[in-house]
Coordinates of N, CA and C in Angstrom, one line a residue:
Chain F
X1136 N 15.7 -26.5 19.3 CA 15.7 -25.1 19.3 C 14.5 -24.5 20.0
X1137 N 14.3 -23.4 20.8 CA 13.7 -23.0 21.5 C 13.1 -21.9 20.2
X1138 N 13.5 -21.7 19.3 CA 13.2 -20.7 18.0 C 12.9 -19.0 18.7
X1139 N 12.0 -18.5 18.7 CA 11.9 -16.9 19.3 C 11.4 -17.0 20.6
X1140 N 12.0 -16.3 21.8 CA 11.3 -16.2 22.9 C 11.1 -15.1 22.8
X1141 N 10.5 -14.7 24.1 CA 10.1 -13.0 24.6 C 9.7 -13.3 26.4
X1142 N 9.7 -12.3 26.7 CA 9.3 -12.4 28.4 C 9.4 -10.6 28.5
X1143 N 8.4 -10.1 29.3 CA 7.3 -11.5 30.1 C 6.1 -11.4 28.7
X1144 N 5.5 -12.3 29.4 CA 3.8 -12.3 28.5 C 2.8 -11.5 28.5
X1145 N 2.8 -11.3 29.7 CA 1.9 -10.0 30.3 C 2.4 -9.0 30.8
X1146 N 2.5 -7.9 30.7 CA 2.5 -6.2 31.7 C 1.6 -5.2 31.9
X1147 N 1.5 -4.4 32.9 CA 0.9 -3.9 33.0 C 1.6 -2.5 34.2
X1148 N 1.8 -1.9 32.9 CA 2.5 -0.3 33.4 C 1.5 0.8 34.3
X1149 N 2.0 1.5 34.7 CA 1.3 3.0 34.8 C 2.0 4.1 34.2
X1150 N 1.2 4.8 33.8 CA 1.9 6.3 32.5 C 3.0 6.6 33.6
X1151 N 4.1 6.8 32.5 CA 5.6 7.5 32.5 C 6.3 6.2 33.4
X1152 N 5.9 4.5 33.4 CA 6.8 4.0 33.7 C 7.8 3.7 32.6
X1153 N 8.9 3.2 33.2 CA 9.5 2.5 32.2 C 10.1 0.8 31.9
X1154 N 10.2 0.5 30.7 CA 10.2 -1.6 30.9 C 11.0 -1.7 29.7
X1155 N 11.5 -2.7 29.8 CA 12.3 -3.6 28.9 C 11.4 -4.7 28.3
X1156 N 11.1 -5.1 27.2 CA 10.5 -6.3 26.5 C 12.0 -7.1 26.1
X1157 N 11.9 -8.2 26.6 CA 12.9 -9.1 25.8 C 13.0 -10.1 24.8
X1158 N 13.6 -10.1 23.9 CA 13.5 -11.0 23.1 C 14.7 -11.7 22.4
X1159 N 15.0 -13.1 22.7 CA 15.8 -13.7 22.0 C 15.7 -14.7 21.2
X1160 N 16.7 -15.1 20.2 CA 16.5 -16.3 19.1 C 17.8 -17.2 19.1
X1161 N 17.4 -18.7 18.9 CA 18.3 -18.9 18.6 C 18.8 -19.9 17.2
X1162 N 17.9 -19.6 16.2 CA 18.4 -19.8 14.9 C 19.1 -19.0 14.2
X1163 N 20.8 -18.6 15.0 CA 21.3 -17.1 14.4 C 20.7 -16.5 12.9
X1164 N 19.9 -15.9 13.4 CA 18.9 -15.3 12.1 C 19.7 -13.7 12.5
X1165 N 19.9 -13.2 11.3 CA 20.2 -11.7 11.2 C 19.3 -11.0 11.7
X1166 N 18.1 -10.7 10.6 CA 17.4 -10.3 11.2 C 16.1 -10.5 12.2
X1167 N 16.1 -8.8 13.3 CA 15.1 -9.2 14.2 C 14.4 -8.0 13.8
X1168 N 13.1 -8.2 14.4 CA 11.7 -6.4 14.3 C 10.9 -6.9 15.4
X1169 N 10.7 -5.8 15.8 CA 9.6 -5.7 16.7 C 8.1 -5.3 15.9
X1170 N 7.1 -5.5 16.4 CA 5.8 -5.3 15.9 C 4.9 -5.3 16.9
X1171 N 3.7 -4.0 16.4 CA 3.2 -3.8 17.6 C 1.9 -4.7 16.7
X1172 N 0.5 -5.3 17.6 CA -0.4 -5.4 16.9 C -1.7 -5.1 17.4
X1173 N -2.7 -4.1 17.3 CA -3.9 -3.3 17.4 C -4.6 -4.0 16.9
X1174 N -5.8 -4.0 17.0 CA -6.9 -4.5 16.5 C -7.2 -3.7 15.4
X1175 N -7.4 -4.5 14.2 CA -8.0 -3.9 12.8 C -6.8 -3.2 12.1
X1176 N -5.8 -3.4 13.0 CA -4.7 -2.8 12.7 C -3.3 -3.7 11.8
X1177 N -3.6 -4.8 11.8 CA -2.5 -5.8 11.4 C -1.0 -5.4 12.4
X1178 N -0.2 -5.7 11.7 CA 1.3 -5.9 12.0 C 2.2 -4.5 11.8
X1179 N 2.5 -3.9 12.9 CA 2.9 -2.7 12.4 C 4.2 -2.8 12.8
X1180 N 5.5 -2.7 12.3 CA 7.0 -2.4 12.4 C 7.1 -1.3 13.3
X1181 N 7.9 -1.6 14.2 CA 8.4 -0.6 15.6 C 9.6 -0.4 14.9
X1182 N 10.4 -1.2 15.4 CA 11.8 -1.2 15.0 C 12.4 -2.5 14.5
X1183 N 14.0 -2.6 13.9 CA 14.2 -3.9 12.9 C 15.6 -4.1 13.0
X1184 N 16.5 -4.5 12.9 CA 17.6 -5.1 13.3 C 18.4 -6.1 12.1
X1185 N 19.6 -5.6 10.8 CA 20.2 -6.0 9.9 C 21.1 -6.9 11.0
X1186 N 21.5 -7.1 11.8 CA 22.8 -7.5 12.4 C 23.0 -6.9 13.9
X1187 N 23.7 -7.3 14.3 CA 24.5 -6.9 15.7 C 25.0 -5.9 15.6
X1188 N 24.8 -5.0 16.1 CA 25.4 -3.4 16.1 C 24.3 -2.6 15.4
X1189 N 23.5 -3.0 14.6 CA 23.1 -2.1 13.7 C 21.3 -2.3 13.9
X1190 N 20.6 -1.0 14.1 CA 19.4 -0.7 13.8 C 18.8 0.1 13.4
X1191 N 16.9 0.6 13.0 CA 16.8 1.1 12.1 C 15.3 1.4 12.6
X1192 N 15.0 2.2 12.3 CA 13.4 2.5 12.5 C 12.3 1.9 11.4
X1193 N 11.5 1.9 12.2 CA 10.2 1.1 11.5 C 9.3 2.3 11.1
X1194 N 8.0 1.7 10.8 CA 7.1 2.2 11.0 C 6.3 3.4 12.0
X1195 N 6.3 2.7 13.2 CA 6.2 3.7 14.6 C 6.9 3.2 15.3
X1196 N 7.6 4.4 15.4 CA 9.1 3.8 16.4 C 9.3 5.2 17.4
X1197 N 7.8 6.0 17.4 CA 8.3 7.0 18.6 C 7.7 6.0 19.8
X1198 N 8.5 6.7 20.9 CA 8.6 6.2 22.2 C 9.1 4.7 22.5
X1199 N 9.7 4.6 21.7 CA 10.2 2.9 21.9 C 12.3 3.1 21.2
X1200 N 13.0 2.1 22.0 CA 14.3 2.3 21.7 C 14.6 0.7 21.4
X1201 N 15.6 0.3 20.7 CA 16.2 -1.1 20.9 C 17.5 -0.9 21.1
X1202 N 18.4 -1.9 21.1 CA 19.9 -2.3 20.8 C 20.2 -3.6 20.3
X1203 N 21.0 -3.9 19.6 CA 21.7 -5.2 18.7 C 23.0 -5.4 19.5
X1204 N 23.3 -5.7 20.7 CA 24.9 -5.9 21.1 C 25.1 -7.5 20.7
X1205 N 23.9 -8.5 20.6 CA 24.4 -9.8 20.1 C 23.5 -10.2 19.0
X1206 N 24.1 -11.1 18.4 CA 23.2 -12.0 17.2 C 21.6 -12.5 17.9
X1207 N 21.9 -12.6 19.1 CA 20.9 -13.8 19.5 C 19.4 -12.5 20.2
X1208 N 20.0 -11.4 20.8 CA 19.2 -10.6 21.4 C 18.8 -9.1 21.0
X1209 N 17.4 -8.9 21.0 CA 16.9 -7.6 20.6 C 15.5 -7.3 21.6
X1210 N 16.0 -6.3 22.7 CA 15.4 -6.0 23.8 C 14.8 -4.4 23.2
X1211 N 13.2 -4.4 23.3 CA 12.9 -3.4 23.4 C 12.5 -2.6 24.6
X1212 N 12.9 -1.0 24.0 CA 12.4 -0.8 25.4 C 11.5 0.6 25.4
X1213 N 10.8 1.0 26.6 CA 9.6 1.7 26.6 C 9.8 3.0 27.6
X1214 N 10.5 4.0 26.8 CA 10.9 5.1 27.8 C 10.6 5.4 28.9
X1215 N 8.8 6.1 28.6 CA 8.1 6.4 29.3 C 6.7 5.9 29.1
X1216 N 6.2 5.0 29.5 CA 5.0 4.1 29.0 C 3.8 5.3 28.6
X1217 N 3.0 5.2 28.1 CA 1.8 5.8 27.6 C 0.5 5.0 27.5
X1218 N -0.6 5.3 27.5 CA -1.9 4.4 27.3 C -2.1 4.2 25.7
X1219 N -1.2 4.9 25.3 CA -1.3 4.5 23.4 C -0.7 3.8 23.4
X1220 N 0.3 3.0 23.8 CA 1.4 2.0 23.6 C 0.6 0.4 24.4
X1221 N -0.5 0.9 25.1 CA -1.3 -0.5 25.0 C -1.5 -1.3 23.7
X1222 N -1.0 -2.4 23.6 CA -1.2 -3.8 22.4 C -0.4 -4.7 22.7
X1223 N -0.6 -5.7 21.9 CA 0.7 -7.0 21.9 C 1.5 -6.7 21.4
X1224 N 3.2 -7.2 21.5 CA 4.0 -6.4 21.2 C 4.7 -7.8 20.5
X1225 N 4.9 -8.1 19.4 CA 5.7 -9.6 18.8 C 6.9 -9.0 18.1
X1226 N 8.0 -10.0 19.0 CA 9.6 -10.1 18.1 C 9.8 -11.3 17.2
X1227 N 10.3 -10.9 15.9 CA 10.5 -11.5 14.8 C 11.9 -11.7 14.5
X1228 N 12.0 -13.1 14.0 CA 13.7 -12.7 13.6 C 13.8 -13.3 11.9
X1229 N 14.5 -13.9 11.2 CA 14.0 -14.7 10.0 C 15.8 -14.6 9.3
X1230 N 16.2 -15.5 8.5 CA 17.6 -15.5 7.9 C 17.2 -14.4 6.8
X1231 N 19.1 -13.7 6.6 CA 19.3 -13.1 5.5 C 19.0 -13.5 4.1
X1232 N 19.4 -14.6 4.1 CA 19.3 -15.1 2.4 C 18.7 -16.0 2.1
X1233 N 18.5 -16.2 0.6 CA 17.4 -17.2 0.4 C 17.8 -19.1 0.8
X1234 N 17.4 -19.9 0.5 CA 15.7 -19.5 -0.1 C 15.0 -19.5 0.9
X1235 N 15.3 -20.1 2.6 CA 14.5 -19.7 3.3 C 14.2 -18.4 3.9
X1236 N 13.5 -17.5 3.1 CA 13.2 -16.1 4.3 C 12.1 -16.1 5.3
X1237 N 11.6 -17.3 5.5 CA 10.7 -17.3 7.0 C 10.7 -16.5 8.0
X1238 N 9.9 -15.6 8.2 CA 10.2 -15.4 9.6 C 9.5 -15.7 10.6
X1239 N 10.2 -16.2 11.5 CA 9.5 -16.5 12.5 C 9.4 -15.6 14.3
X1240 N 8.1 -15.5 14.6 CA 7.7 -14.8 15.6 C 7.7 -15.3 16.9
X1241 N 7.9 -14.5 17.7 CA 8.0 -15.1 19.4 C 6.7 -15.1 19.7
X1242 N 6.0 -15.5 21.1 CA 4.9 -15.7 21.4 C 3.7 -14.5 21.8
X1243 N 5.3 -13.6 22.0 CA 4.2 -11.7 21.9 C 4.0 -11.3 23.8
X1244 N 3.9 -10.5 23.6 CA 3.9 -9.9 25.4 C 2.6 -8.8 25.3
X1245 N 1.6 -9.0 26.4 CA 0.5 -8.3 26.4 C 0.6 -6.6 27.1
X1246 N 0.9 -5.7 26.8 CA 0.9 -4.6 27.3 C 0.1 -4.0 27.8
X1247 N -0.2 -3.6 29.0 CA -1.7 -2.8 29.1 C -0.8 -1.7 30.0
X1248 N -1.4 -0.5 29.6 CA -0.7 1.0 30.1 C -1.5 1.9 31.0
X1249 N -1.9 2.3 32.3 CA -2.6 2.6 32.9 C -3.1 3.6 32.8
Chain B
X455 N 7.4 4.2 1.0 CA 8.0 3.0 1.5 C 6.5 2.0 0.7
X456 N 6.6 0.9 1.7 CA 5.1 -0.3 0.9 C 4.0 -0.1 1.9
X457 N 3.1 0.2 0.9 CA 1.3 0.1 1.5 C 1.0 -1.3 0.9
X458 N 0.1 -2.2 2.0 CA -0.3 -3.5 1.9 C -2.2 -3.3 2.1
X459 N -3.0 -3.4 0.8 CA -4.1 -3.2 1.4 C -4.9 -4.9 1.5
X460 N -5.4 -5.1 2.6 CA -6.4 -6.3 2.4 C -7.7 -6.3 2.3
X461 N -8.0 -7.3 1.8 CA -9.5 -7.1 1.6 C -10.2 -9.1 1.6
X462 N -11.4 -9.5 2.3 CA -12.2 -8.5 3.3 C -11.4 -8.6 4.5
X463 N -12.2 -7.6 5.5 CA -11.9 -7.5 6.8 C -12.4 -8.5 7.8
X464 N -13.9 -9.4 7.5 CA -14.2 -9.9 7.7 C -14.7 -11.1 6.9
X465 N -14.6 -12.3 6.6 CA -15.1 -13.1 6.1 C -15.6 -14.8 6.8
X466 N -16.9 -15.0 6.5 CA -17.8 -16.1 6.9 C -18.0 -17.4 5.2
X467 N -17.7 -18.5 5.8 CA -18.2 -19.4 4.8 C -18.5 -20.8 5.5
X468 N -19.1 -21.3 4.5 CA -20.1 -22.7 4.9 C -18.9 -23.6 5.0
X469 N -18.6 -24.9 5.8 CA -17.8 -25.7 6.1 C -17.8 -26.3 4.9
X470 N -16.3 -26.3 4.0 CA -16.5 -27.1 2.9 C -16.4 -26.1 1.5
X471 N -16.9 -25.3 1.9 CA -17.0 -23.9 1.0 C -15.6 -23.5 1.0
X472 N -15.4 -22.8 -0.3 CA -13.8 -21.9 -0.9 C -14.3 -20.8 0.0
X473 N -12.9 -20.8 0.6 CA -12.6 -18.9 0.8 C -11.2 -18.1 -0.1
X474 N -11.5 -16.9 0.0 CA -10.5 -16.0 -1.1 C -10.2 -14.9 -0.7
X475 N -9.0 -14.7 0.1 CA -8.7 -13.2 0.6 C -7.6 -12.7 -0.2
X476 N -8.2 -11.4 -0.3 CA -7.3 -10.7 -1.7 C -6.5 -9.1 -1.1
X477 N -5.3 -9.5 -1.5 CA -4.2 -8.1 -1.4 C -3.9 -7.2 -2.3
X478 N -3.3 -6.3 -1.9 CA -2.6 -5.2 -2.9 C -1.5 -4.6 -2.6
X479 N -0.5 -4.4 -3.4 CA 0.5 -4.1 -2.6 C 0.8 -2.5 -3.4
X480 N 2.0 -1.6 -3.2 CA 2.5 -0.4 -4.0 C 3.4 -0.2 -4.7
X481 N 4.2 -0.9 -3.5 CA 5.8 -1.1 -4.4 C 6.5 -2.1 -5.4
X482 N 6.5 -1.7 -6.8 CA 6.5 -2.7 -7.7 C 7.8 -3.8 -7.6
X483 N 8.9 -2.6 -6.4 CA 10.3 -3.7 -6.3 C 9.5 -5.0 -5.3
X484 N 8.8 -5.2 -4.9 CA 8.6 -6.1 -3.6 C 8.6 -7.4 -4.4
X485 N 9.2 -8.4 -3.7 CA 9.4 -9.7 -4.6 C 9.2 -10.8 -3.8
X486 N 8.5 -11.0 -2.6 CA 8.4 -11.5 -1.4 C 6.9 -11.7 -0.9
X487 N 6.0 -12.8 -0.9 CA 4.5 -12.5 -0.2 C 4.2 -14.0 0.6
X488 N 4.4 -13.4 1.5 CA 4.0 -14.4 2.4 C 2.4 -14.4 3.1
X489 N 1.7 -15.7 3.3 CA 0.6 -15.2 4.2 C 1.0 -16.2 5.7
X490 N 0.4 -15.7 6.6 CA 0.3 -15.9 8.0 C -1.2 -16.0 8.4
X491 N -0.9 -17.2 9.5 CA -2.0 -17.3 9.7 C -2.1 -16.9 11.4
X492 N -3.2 -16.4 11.9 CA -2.5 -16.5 13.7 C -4.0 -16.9 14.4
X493 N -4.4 -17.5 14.9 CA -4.9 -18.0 16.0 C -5.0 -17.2 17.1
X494 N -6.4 -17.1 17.7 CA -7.1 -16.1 19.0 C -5.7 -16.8 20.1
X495 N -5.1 -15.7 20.0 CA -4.3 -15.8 21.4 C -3.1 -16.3 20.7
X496 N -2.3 -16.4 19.6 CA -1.1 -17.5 19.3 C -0.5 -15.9 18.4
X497 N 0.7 -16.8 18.6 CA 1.8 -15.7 17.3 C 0.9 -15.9 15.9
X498 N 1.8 -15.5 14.9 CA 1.5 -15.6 13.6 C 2.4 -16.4 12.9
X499 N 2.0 -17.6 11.9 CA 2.7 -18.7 11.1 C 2.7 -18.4 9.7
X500 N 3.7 -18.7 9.3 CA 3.6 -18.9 7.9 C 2.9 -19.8 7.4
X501 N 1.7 -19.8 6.3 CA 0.9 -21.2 5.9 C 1.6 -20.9 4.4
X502 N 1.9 -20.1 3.7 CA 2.7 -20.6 2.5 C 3.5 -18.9 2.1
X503 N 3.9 -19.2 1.1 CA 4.3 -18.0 0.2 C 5.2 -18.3 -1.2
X504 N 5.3 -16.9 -1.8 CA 5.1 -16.9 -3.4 C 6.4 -15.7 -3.6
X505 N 7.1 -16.2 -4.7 CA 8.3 -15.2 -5.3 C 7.5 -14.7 -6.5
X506 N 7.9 -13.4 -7.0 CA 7.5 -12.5 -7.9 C 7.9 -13.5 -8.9
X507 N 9.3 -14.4 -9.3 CA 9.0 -14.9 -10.3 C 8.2 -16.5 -10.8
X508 N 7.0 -16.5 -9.5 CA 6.4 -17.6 -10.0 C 4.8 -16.4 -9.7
X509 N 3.8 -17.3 -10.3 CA 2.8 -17.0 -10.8 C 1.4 -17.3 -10.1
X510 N 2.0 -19.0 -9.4 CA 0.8 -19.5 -8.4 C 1.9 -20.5 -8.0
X511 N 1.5 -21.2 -6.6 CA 1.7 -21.8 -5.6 C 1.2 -22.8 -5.1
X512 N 0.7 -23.8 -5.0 CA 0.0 -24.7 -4.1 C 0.3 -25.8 -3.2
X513 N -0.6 -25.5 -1.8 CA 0.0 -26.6 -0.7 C -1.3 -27.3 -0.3
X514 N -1.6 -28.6 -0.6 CA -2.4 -29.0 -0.4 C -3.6 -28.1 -0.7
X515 N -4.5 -27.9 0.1 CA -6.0 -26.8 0.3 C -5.5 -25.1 0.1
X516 N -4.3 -25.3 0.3 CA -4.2 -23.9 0.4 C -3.0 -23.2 -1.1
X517 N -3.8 -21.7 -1.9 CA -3.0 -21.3 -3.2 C -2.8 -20.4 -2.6
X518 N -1.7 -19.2 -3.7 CA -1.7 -18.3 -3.9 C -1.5 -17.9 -5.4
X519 N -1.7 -17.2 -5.4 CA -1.6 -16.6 -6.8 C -1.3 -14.9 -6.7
X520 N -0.2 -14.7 -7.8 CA 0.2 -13.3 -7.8 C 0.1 -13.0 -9.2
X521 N 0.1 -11.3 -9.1 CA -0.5 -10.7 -10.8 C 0.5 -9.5 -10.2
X522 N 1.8 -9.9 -11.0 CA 3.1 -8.5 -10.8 C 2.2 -7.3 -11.4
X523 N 1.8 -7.1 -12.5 CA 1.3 -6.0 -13.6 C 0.6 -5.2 -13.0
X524 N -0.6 -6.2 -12.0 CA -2.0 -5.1 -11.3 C -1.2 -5.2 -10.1
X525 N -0.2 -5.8 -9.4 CA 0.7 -5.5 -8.2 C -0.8 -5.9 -7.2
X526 N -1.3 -7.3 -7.3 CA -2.1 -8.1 -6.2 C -2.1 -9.2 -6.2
X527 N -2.0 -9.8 -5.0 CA -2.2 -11.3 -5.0 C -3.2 -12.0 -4.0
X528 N -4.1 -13.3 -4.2 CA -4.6 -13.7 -3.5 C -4.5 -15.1 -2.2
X529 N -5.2 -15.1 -1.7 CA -5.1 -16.7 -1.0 C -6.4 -17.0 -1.3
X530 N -6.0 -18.7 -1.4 CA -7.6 -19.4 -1.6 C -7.3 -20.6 -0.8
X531 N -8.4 -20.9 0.5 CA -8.9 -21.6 0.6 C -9.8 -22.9 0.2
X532 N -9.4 -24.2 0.0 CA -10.9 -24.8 -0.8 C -11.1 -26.0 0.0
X533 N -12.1 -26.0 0.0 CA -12.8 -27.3 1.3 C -12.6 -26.9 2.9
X534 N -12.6 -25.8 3.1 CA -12.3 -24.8 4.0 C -13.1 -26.4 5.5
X535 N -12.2 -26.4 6.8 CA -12.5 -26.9 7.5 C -12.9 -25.5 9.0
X536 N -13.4 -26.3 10.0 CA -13.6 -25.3 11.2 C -12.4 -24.8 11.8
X537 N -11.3 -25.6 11.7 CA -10.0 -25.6 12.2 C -9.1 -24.4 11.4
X538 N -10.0 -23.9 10.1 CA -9.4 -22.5 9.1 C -9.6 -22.0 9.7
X539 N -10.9 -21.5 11.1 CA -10.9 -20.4 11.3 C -10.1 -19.4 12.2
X540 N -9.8 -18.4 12.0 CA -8.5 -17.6 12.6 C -8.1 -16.5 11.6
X541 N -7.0 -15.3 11.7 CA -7.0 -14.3 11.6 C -5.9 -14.6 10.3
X542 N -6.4 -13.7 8.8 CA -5.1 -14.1 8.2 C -4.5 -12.9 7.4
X543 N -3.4 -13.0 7.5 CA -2.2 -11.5 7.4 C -1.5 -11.5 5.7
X544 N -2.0 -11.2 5.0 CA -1.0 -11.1 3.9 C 0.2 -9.8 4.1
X545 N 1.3 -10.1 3.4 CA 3.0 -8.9 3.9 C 3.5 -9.0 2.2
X546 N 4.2 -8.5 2.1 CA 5.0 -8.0 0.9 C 5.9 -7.3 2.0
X547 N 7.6 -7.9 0.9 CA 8.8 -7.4 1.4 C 9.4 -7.2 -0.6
X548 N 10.4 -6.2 0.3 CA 11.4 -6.0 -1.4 C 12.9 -6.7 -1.3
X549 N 13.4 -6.6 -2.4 CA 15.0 -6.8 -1.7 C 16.1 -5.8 -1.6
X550 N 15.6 -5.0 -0.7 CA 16.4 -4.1 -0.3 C 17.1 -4.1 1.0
X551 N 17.8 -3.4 1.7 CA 18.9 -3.6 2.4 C 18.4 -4.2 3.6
X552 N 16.8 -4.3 4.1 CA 16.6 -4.6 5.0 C 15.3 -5.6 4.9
X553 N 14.8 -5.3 3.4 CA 13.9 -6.7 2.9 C 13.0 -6.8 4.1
X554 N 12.0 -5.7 4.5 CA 11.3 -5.6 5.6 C 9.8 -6.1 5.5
X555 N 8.9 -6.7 6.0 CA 7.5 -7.0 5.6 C 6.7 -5.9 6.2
X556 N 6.0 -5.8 5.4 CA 4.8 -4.8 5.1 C 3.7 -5.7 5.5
X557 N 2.4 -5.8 6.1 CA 1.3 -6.4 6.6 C -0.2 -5.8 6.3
X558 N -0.7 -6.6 5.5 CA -2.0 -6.0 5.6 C -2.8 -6.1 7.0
X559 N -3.9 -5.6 7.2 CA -4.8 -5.2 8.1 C -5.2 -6.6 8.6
X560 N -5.3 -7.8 7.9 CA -5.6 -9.2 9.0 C -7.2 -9.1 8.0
X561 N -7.3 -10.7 7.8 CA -9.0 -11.0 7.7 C -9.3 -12.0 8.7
X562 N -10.3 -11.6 9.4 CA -10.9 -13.0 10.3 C -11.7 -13.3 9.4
X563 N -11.3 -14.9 9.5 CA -12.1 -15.6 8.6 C -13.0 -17.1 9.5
X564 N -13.8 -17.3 9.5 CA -14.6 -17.8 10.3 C -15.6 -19.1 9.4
X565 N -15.4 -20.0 9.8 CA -16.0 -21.3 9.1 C -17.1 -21.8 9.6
X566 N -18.2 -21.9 9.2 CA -19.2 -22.1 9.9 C -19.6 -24.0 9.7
X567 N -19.9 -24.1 10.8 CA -19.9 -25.7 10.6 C -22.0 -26.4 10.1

């Protein structure tokens, strides 16, 4: 199992572009979230993903969109880029029920916003 | 919703020496605490975690211990090696419809050899 990917690793926007972050899994895990991480700032919830079809807002989820059309994929995306939306950006996915609730994280994509 | 506070933000110890990074969480449903560990430049791992209805935990060098009543739990470190040092995340989740983790602020923790 390839467990969480993401692509690309690195970007590097200029204000009011727009990008796709990808992210797929393949331990059909229900759930997926996006997380932005800042320095001094830990792990903060963008957005999060019960299932295919269905999502839900996080924590800071302005300027950022997803979609659930499959089990395996949760692509974020970045309307209009901003220099506040510079950070690493990590997708998570982890099973519904117990006893394992692990979740496990992709390798994260470096954003820098011009 | 859940506030996760950590404490310290930074922590240094002698190679060999205990370390002890301590949480707090708000929401008394949360029944879920995981810590992570992440490495300069790496995702973040799970190094263990703990269900509301156990008390303490242990994996090899590494505990946890939870206190439902005061709603905090710790990690401990003991015989701490160079290879501990890196950034570490305590989360609380609840079991609610979406069972979401909450993350404290991260302690770098740094082992001095």
């Amino acid at each position: 199992n390839a467990g969480v990917t993401q692509t690309p690793k690195f970007q590097v926007l200029k204000t009011g572009q727009s990008m796709t972050l990808q992210c797929a899994q393949d331990m059909n895990h229900e759930y997926m979230s996006w997380y932005r991480q800042d320095p001094g700032m830990g792990l903060r919830l963008i957005h999060y993903s019960v299932g295919a079809g269905i999502t839900d807002q996080g924590e800071v989820p302005n300027g950022y969109n997803v979609s659930r059309s499959t089990t395996e994929d949760f692509p974020l995306r970045l309307l209009s880029a901003a220099p506040s939306q510079t950070s690493v950006y990590f997708c998570a996915s982890r099973p519904r029920g117990k006893p394992n609730n692990e979740q496990f994280f992709g390798p994260g994509t470096r954003l820098t916003v011009l | 919703g859940e506030n996760v506070e950590q404490h310290p933000s930074t922590l240094s110890v002698q190679e060999g020496d205990s370390a002890v990074i301590k949480c707090t969480y708000s929401d008394s449903a949360s029944n879920y605490f995981p810590w992570y560990k992440q490495e300069l430049g790496k995702r973040p791992q799970l190094i263990i975690d703990i269900r509301s209805n156990v008390g303490e935990k242990k994996d090899q060098r590494i505990a946890v211990t939870l206190n439902k009543t005061a709603k905090h739990f710790s990690l401990h470190i003991t015989e701490t090696q160079p290879e501990d040092s890196a950034v570490y995340f305590c989360a609380a989740s609840s079991s609610g419809s979406a069972r979401q983790l909450t993350f404290g602020s991260g302690t770098q923790l740094t082992v001095l050899p």
